[in-house]
mmCIF file of C-alpha atoms in Angstrom:
data_model
loop_
_atom_site.group_PDB
_atom_site.id
_atom_site.type_symbol
_atom_site.label_atom_id
_atom_site.label_comp_id
_atom_site.label_asym_id
_atom_site.label_seq_id
_atom_site.Cartn_x
_atom_site.Cartn_y
_atom_site.Cartn_z
ATOM 1 C CA UNK A 1 -137.308 -143.044 4.829
ATOM 2 C CA UNK A 2 -136.868 -146.006 7.069
ATOM 3 C CA UNK A 3 -139.470 -148.664 7.509
ATOM 4 C CA UNK A 4 -137.913 -149.738 10.767
ATOM 5 C CA UNK A 5 -135.351 -152.480 10.564
ATOM 6 C CA UNK A 6 -135.995 -155.525 12.642
ATOM 7 C CA UNK A 7 -133.172 -157.281 14.373
ATOM 8 C CA UNK A 8 -133.169 -160.990 14.985
ATOM 9 C CA UNK A 9 -131.117 -162.697 17.606
ATOM 10 C CA UNK A 10 -129.160 -165.847 16.851
ATOM 11 C CA UNK A 11 -131.446 -167.766 19.205
ATOM 12 C CA UNK A 12 -134.467 -167.057 17.018
ATOM 13 C CA UNK A 13 -135.808 -170.002 15.105
ATOM 14 C CA UNK A 14 -135.337 -169.554 11.325
ATOM 15 C CA UNK A 15 -139.067 -169.326 10.641
ATOM 16 C CA UNK A 16 -139.538 -166.374 13.000
ATOM 17 C CA UNK A 17 -136.493 -164.570 11.637
ATOM 18 C CA UNK A 18 -137.728 -165.036 8.091
ATOM 19 C CA UNK A 19 -141.199 -163.844 9.058
ATOM 20 C CA UNK A 20 -139.714 -160.717 10.657
ATOM 21 C CA UNK A 21 -137.724 -159.977 7.529
ATOM 22 C CA UNK A 22 -140.848 -160.321 5.386
ATOM 23 C CA UNK A 23 -142.719 -158.035 7.741
ATOM 24 C CA UNK A 24 -139.932 -155.434 7.545
ATOM 25 C CA UNK A 25 -139.973 -155.609 3.751
ATOM 26 C CA UNK A 26 -143.770 -155.336 3.692
ATOM 27 C CA UNK A 27 -143.551 -152.336 6.001
ATOM 28 C CA UNK A 28 -140.982 -150.714 3.711
ATOM 29 C CA UNK A 29 -143.153 -151.352 0.628
ATOM 30 C CA UNK A 30 -146.273 -150.035 2.332
ATOM 31 C CA UNK A 31 -144.632 -146.863 3.677
ATOM 32 C CA UNK A 32 -142.858 -146.135 0.390
ATOM 33 C CA UNK A 33 -146.049 -146.672 -1.626
ATOM 34 C CA UNK A 34 -148.035 -144.436 0.730
ATOM 35 C CA UNK A 35 -145.333 -141.778 0.481
ATOM 36 C CA UNK A 36 -145.398 -142.011 -3.321
ATOM 37 C CA UNK A 37 -149.182 -141.682 -3.444
ATOM 38 C CA UNK A 38 -149.242 -138.648 -1.130
ATOM 39 C CA UNK A 39 -146.311 -136.987 -2.934
ATOM 40 C CA UNK A 40 -147.918 -137.653 -6.318
ATOM 41 C CA UNK A 41 -151.286 -136.235 -5.205
ATOM 42 C CA UNK A 42 -149.584 -133.108 -3.884
ATOM 43 C CA UNK A 43 -147.358 -132.744 -6.950
ATOM 44 C CA UNK A 44 -150.336 -133.064 -9.283
ATOM 45 C CA UNK A 45 -152.201 -130.318 -7.414
ATOM 46 C CA UNK A 46 -150.119 -127.465 -8.841
ATOM 47 C CA UNK A 47 -152.672 -124.879 -7.755
ATOM 48 C CA UNK A 48 -152.274 -126.054 -4.162
ATOM 49 C CA UNK A 49 -148.497 -126.312 -3.905
ATOM 50 C CA UNK A 50 -147.250 -123.620 -6.257
ATOM 51 C CA UNK A 51 -144.671 -124.092 -8.982
ATOM 52 C CA UNK A 52 -141.503 -124.417 -6.853
ATOM 53 C CA UNK A 53 -142.910 -127.092 -4.519
ATOM 54 C CA UNK A 54 -144.456 -128.824 -7.554
ATOM 55 C CA UNK A 55 -141.081 -129.036 -9.260
ATOM 56 C CA UNK A 56 -139.054 -130.138 -6.235
ATOM 57 C CA UNK A 57 -141.721 -132.681 -5.299
ATOM 58 C CA UNK A 58 -141.646 -133.999 -8.862
ATOM 59 C CA UNK A 59 -137.874 -134.448 -8.735
ATOM 60 C CA UNK A 60 -138.135 -136.171 -5.335
ATOM 61 C CA UNK A 61 -140.913 -138.343 -6.709
ATOM 62 C CA UNK A 62 -138.595 -139.405 -9.530
ATOM 63 C CA UNK A 63 -135.941 -140.556 -7.034
ATOM 64 C CA UNK A 64 -138.436 -142.463 -4.850
ATOM 65 C CA UNK A 65 -139.936 -143.969 -8.007
ATOM 66 C CA UNK A 66 -136.517 -145.420 -8.891
ATOM 67 C CA UNK A 67 -136.405 -147.099 -5.462
ATOM 68 C CA UNK A 68 -140.009 -148.333 -5.857
ATOM 69 C CA UNK A 69 -139.195 -149.861 -9.240
ATOM 70 C CA UNK A 70 -135.979 -151.401 -7.899
ATOM 71 C CA UNK A 71 -137.825 -153.032 -4.981
ATOM 72 C CA UNK A 72 -140.383 -154.534 -7.413
ATOM 73 C CA UNK A 73 -137.955 -155.428 -10.210
ATOM 74 C CA UNK A 74 -138.334 -159.146 -9.422
ATOM 75 C CA UNK A 75 -142.090 -158.834 -10.080
ATOM 76 C CA UNK A 76 -141.440 -156.975 -13.358
ATOM 77 C CA UNK A 77 -139.063 -159.645 -14.644
ATOM 78 C CA UNK A 78 -141.155 -162.579 -13.358
ATOM 79 C CA UNK A 79 -144.452 -161.311 -14.777
ATOM 80 C CA UNK A 80 -142.902 -160.300 -18.095
ATOM 81 C CA UNK A 81 -141.418 -163.784 -18.511
ATOM 82 C CA UNK A 82 -144.691 -165.528 -17.631
ATOM 83 C CA UNK A 83 -146.873 -163.062 -19.533
ATOM 84 C CA UNK A 84 -148.048 -165.566 -22.135
ATOM 85 C CA UNK A 85 -148.911 -168.208 -19.537
ATOM 86 C CA UNK A 86 -150.625 -165.863 -17.072
ATOM 87 C CA UNK A 87 -154.350 -165.102 -16.948
ATOM 88 C CA UNK A 88 -156.152 -161.972 -18.057
ATOM 89 C CA UNK A 89 -155.970 -160.102 -14.741
ATOM 90 C CA UNK A 90 -152.225 -160.423 -14.332
ATOM 91 C CA UNK A 91 -151.776 -159.307 -17.943
ATOM 92 C CA UNK A 92 -154.014 -156.299 -17.303
ATOM 93 C CA UNK A 93 -151.995 -155.368 -14.193
ATOM 94 C CA UNK A 94 -148.782 -155.676 -16.211
ATOM 95 C CA UNK A 95 -150.168 -153.455 -18.989
ATOM 96 C CA UNK A 96 -151.363 -150.803 -16.515
ATOM 97 C CA UNK A 97 -147.954 -150.843 -14.828
ATOM 98 C CA UNK A 98 -146.132 -150.551 -18.151
ATOM 99 C CA UNK A 99 -148.279 -147.601 -19.229
ATOM 100 C CA UNK A 100 -147.787 -145.995 -15.836
ATOM 101 C CA UNK A 101 -144.017 -146.471 -16.052
ATOM 102 C CA UNK A 102 -143.891 -144.860 -19.510
ATOM 103 C CA UNK A 103 -146.169 -141.961 -18.633
ATOM 104 C CA UNK A 104 -144.591 -141.296 -15.218
ATOM 105 C CA UNK A 105 -141.019 -141.344 -16.573
ATOM 106 C CA UNK A 106 -141.946 -139.063 -19.481
ATOM 107 C CA UNK A 107 -143.949 -136.798 -17.166
ATOM 108 C CA UNK A 108 -141.048 -136.334 -14.723
ATOM 109 C CA UNK A 109 -138.452 -136.021 -17.515
ATOM 110 C CA UNK A 110 -140.545 -133.426 -19.393
ATOM 111 C CA UNK A 111 -141.212 -131.633 -16.100
ATOM 112 C CA UNK A 112 -137.464 -131.341 -15.523
ATOM 113 C CA UNK A 113 -136.931 -130.140 -19.092
ATOM 114 C CA UNK A 114 -139.530 -127.346 -18.765
ATOM 115 C CA UNK A 115 -138.555 -126.465 -15.182
ATOM 116 C CA UNK A 116 -138.946 -122.775 -14.359
ATOM 117 C CA UNK A 117 -137.685 -122.761 -10.762
ATOM 118 C CA UNK A 118 -135.771 -125.895 -9.742
ATOM 119 C CA UNK A 119 -133.319 -126.105 -12.649
ATOM 120 C CA UNK A 120 -132.584 -122.332 -12.790
ATOM 121 C CA UNK A 121 -131.942 -122.507 -9.025
ATOM 122 C CA UNK A 122 -129.313 -125.147 -9.763
ATOM 123 C CA UNK A 123 -127.838 -122.861 -12.405
ATOM 124 C CA UNK A 124 -129.192 -124.848 -15.359
ATOM 125 C CA UNK A 125 -131.288 -123.130 -18.002
ATOM 126 C CA UNK A 126 -132.854 -124.978 -20.900
ATOM 127 C CA UNK A 127 -134.596 -123.472 -23.943
ATOM 128 C CA UNK A 128 -138.387 -123.432 -23.695
ATOM 129 C CA UNK A 129 -140.004 -126.241 -25.650
ATOM 130 C CA UNK A 130 -143.639 -126.526 -26.644
ATOM 131 C CA UNK A 131 -143.175 -130.271 -27.292
ATOM 132 C CA UNK A 132 -142.098 -131.041 -23.730
ATOM 133 C CA UNK A 133 -144.737 -128.697 -22.283
ATOM 134 C CA UNK A 134 -147.433 -130.557 -24.205
ATOM 135 C CA UNK A 135 -145.873 -133.900 -23.273
ATOM 136 C CA UNK A 136 -145.897 -132.905 -19.600
ATOM 137 C CA UNK A 137 -149.597 -132.013 -19.720
ATOM 138 C CA UNK A 138 -150.630 -135.170 -21.575
ATOM 139 C CA UNK A 139 -148.576 -137.596 -19.474
ATOM 140 C CA UNK A 140 -149.679 -135.879 -16.246
ATOM 141 C CA UNK A 141 -153.334 -136.449 -17.183
ATOM 142 C CA UNK A 142 -152.526 -140.051 -18.067
ATOM 143 C CA UNK A 143 -150.825 -140.634 -14.715
ATOM 144 C CA UNK A 144 -153.842 -139.200 -12.885
ATOM 145 C CA UNK A 145 -155.925 -141.972 -14.445
ATOM 146 C CA UNK A 146 -153.318 -144.726 -14.055
ATOM 147 C CA UNK A 147 -152.077 -144.062 -10.489
ATOM 148 C CA UNK A 148 -155.428 -144.785 -8.751
ATOM 149 C CA UNK A 149 -155.988 -147.814 -11.001
ATOM 150 C CA UNK A 150 -152.467 -149.070 -10.186
ATOM 151 C CA UNK A 151 -153.114 -148.669 -6.454
ATOM 152 C CA UNK A 152 -156.653 -150.053 -6.542
ATOM 153 C CA UNK A 153 -155.561 -153.204 -8.399
ATOM 154 C CA UNK A 154 -153.661 -154.135 -5.198
ATOM 155 C CA UNK A 155 -156.357 -153.031 -2.773
ATOM 156 C CA UNK A 156 -156.549 -156.425 -1.054
ATOM 157 C CA UNK A 157 -152.835 -156.260 -0.262
ATOM 158 C CA UNK A 158 -153.202 -152.651 0.939
ATOM 159 C CA UNK A 159 -156.157 -153.557 3.157
ATOM 160 C CA UNK A 160 -154.380 -156.630 4.522
ATOM 161 C CA UNK A 161 -151.207 -154.714 5.407
ATOM 162 C CA UNK A 162 -153.212 -151.802 6.848
ATOM 163 C CA UNK A 163 -155.054 -154.258 9.107
ATOM 164 C CA UNK A 164 -151.757 -155.802 10.230
ATOM 165 C CA UNK A 165 -150.389 -152.305 10.850
ATOM 166 C CA UNK A 166 -153.415 -151.500 13.004
ATOM 167 C CA UNK A 167 -152.802 -154.625 15.081
ATOM 168 C CA UNK A 168 -149.003 -154.325 15.070
ATOM 169 C CA UNK A 169 -147.102 -153.018 18.101
ATOM 170 C CA UNK A 170 -143.349 -152.359 17.995
ATOM 171 C CA UNK A 171 -141.401 -155.044 19.802
ATOM 172 C CA UNK A 172 -143.824 -157.807 18.942
ATOM 173 C CA UNK A 173 -142.749 -160.233 16.270
ATOM 174 C CA UNK A 174 -146.201 -160.445 14.607
ATOM 175 C CA UNK B 1 -125.667 -156.327 -4.262
ATOM 176 C CA UNK B 2 -128.977 -157.543 -5.668
ATOM 177 C CA UNK B 3 -130.491 -154.118 -4.953
ATOM 178 C CA UNK B 4 -127.690 -152.388 -6.877
ATOM 179 C CA UNK B 5 -128.086 -154.783 -9.812
ATOM 180 C CA UNK B 6 -131.820 -154.100 -9.926
ATOM 181 C CA UNK B 7 -131.249 -150.358 -9.538
ATOM 182 C CA UNK B 8 -128.870 -150.419 -12.502
ATOM 183 C CA UNK B 9 -131.503 -152.243 -14.578
ATOM 184 C CA UNK B 10 -134.149 -149.684 -13.565
ATOM 185 C CA UNK B 11 -131.852 -146.752 -14.413
ATOM 186 C CA UNK B 12 -131.136 -148.275 -17.836
ATOM 187 C CA UNK B 13 -134.889 -148.794 -18.451
ATOM 188 C CA UNK B 14 -135.666 -145.208 -17.453
ATOM 189 C CA UNK B 15 -132.798 -143.938 -19.629
ATOM 190 C CA UNK B 16 -134.179 -145.900 -22.609
ATOM 191 C CA UNK B 17 -137.660 -144.383 -22.110
ATOM 192 C CA UNK B 18 -136.243 -140.856 -21.800
ATOM 193 C CA UNK B 19 -134.014 -141.504 -24.841
ATOM 194 C CA UNK B 20 -137.038 -142.612 -26.871
ATOM 195 C CA UNK B 21 -138.869 -139.478 -25.740
ATOM 196 C CA UNK B 22 -135.919 -137.349 -26.884
ATOM 197 C CA UNK B 23 -135.944 -139.119 -30.253
ATOM 198 C CA UNK B 24 -139.659 -138.457 -30.543
ATOM 199 C CA UNK B 25 -139.122 -134.771 -29.731
ATOM 200 C CA UNK B 26 -136.314 -134.590 -32.289
ATOM 201 C CA UNK B 27 -138.344 -136.398 -34.974
ATOM 202 C CA UNK B 28 -141.326 -134.125 -34.486
ATOM 203 C CA UNK B 29 -139.067 -131.055 -34.534
ATOM 204 C CA UNK B 30 -140.431 -130.027 -31.182
ATOM 205 C CA UNK B 31 -137.236 -129.263 -29.278
ATOM 206 C CA UNK B 32 -137.419 -125.573 -30.233
ATOM 207 C CA UNK B 33 -139.823 -123.084 -28.827
ATOM 208 C CA UNK B 34 -142.440 -123.965 -31.414
ATOM 209 C CA UNK B 35 -144.184 -121.859 -34.042
ATOM 210 C CA UNK B 36 -144.244 -118.100 -33.906
ATOM 211 C CA UNK B 37 -147.419 -116.867 -32.205
ATOM 212 C CA UNK B 38 -150.283 -115.821 -34.456
ATOM 213 C CA UNK B 39 -151.375 -112.143 -34.612
ATOM 214 C CA UNK B 40 -154.543 -113.164 -32.708
ATOM 215 C CA UNK B 41 -152.484 -114.718 -29.934
ATOM 216 C CA UNK B 42 -150.289 -111.608 -29.707
ATOM 217 C CA UNK B 43 -153.383 -109.413 -29.560
ATOM 218 C CA UNK B 44 -154.801 -111.612 -26.772
ATOM 219 C CA UNK B 45 -151.488 -111.360 -24.886
ATOM 220 C CA UNK B 46 -151.606 -107.563 -25.116
ATOM 221 C CA UNK B 47 -155.183 -107.671 -23.844
ATOM 222 C CA UNK B 48 -154.125 -109.818 -20.873
ATOM 223 C CA UNK B 49 -151.242 -107.427 -20.104
ATOM 224 C CA UNK B 50 -153.699 -104.511 -20.094
ATOM 225 C CA UNK B 51 -156.029 -106.449 -17.787
ATOM 226 C CA UNK B 52 -153.151 -107.170 -15.405
ATOM 227 C CA UNK B 53 -152.223 -103.455 -15.372
ATOM 228 C CA UNK B 54 -155.842 -102.499 -14.747
ATOM 229 C CA UNK B 55 -156.075 -105.035 -11.926
ATOM 230 C CA UNK B 56 -158.782 -107.138 -13.597
ATOM 231 C CA UNK B 57 -156.458 -110.134 -13.496
ATOM 232 C CA UNK B 58 -154.453 -110.476 -10.267
ATOM 233 C CA UNK B 59 -150.993 -111.955 -10.498
ATOM 234 C CA UNK B 60 -148.954 -112.884 -7.436
ATOM 235 C CA UNK B 61 -145.254 -113.624 -7.429
ATOM 236 C CA UNK B 62 -144.813 -117.337 -7.007
ATOM 237 C CA UNK B 63 -142.160 -118.102 -4.443
ATOM 238 C CA UNK B 64 -143.402 -121.644 -4.280
ATOM 239 C CA UNK B 65 -145.185 -122.514 -1.106
ATOM 240 C CA UNK B 66 -148.660 -121.064 -1.071
ATOM 241 C CA UNK B 67 -151.179 -123.569 0.210
ATOM 242 C CA UNK B 68 -154.050 -121.505 -1.089
ATOM 243 C CA UNK B 69 -156.043 -123.465 -3.645
ATOM 244 C CA UNK B 70 -157.179 -126.394 -1.526
ATOM 245 C CA UNK B 71 -159.956 -126.934 -4.095
ATOM 246 C CA UNK B 72 -157.279 -128.068 -6.531
ATOM 247 C CA UNK B 73 -155.978 -130.685 -4.086
ATOM 248 C CA UNK B 74 -159.506 -131.826 -3.220
ATOM 249 C CA UNK B 75 -160.314 -132.220 -6.932
ATOM 250 C CA UNK B 76 -157.214 -134.410 -7.440
ATOM 251 C CA UNK B 77 -158.184 -136.549 -4.432
ATOM 252 C CA UNK B 78 -161.749 -136.870 -5.722
ATOM 253 C CA UNK B 79 -160.629 -138.047 -9.169
ATOM 254 C CA UNK B 80 -158.267 -140.588 -7.575
ATOM 255 C CA UNK B 81 -160.949 -141.803 -5.167
ATOM 256 C CA UNK B 82 -163.594 -142.205 -7.899
ATOM 257 C CA UNK B 83 -161.244 -144.171 -10.169
ATOM 258 C CA UNK B 84 -159.985 -146.362 -7.321
ATOM 259 C CA UNK B 85 -163.556 -147.033 -6.170
ATOM 260 C CA UNK B 86 -164.547 -148.039 -9.713
ATOM 261 C CA UNK B 87 -161.653 -150.514 -9.963
ATOM 262 C CA UNK B 88 -162.369 -151.974 -6.507
ATOM 263 C CA UNK B 89 -166.082 -152.344 -7.337
ATOM 264 C CA UNK B 90 -165.364 -154.134 -10.615
ATOM 265 C CA UNK B 91 -162.787 -156.351 -8.884
ATOM 266 C CA UNK B 92 -165.220 -157.267 -6.073
ATOM 267 C CA UNK B 93 -168.120 -157.968 -8.441
ATOM 268 C CA UNK B 94 -165.945 -160.147 -10.673
ATOM 269 C CA UNK B 95 -164.577 -162.049 -7.688
ATOM 270 C CA UNK B 96 -168.064 -162.640 -6.277
ATOM 271 C CA UNK B 97 -169.300 -163.753 -9.709
ATOM 272 C CA UNK B 98 -166.381 -166.194 -10.051
ATOM 273 C CA UNK B 99 -167.017 -167.592 -6.574
ATOM 274 C CA UNK B 100 -170.729 -168.088 -7.293
ATOM 275 C CA UNK B 101 -169.922 -169.883 -10.550
ATOM 276 C CA UNK B 102 -167.348 -172.099 -8.814
ATOM 277 C CA UNK B 103 -169.804 -172.984 -6.044
ATOM 278 C CA UNK B 104 -172.511 -173.787 -8.600
ATOM 279 C CA UNK B 105 -170.099 -176.017 -10.520
ATOM 280 C CA UNK B 106 -169.071 -177.794 -7.301
ATOM 281 C CA UNK B 107 -172.706 -178.441 -6.388
ATOM 282 C CA UNK B 108 -173.557 -179.758 -9.877
#
C-alpha cells in the first residue's frame, strides 16, 4: 500500500521539503492504521468472513503489523527509556500498547498454529492443540478490548489528520 | 537502512514473544491434542451428528468467502465503537477538568 510519495524539487526551500516529507509520513501512518483497523475488524468477525478469509486476513494482518511496529519503533524505544520520567497518561498508553503487542502476536501465532485452511493449502499440517485453540480465543477477546482503546487514545491525532485529509488536494504542498 | 534495522528489532521482539508462548505451551503440556473427551462429550457429539443427519442443524461447506452473517460484523463494530467512545469521553472530561483547574490556579 502506498501513501503517495511526494517529490520535492531542488528549488524548494528546506522547510517546505521537510513539511512535505512529514505529510507523506503522516499519510502513510494514517492509511496503514486505517487498513489495520478495517482488516482487524473483518478478521475478528469470523461469522462474516468465513474461516478461509479469516485465516488469510490474519496472516496479512501479521505482516502489516510488523510494518506498523517498525514505523513506530522510535516511539517504542523513546517511551520505554523515558518511562520513569513520563506522566501517568504516557505510561498508560505504553502499557496498553505492550499488552496489545503481546496479545496480538500470540493471537496471530496461535491462529497460524491452529490453521485449518491456510496452512494445509500451503502443504503444512500441524497437530491439533487445545492449548493454542484456547490461547487464540483468549487473546482474540483481549485484542477486541485493546484495539479500540489503542486507537481512541490517539483520537486527537486521528481527528487532526482526518481534517487535513479532508482539506488536502493532491498537488498542493499543504 | 534505519527501516531495516527497526524491522530486525521488531522481528526479534515478535520471535521472543512467540518463543515465550511456545515455552508456556510446553510447560503446561498443552502442545498435544489435550485430554481424551469424556463419555458425556462423546454422547453429545453423537447427538449433534444425529441432528445434522436429521437436518435439525444445518452445516454448509466453508469455502471461505460467505458474507452472510453481517450481524457478526456489526457486533464487532459496536463493541469497538462503545469502547472507543468510552476512552474518548474519559479523555475529554479529564482534559476539560485539567484546563478548568489550570485556569482557576492562574486566576488565583
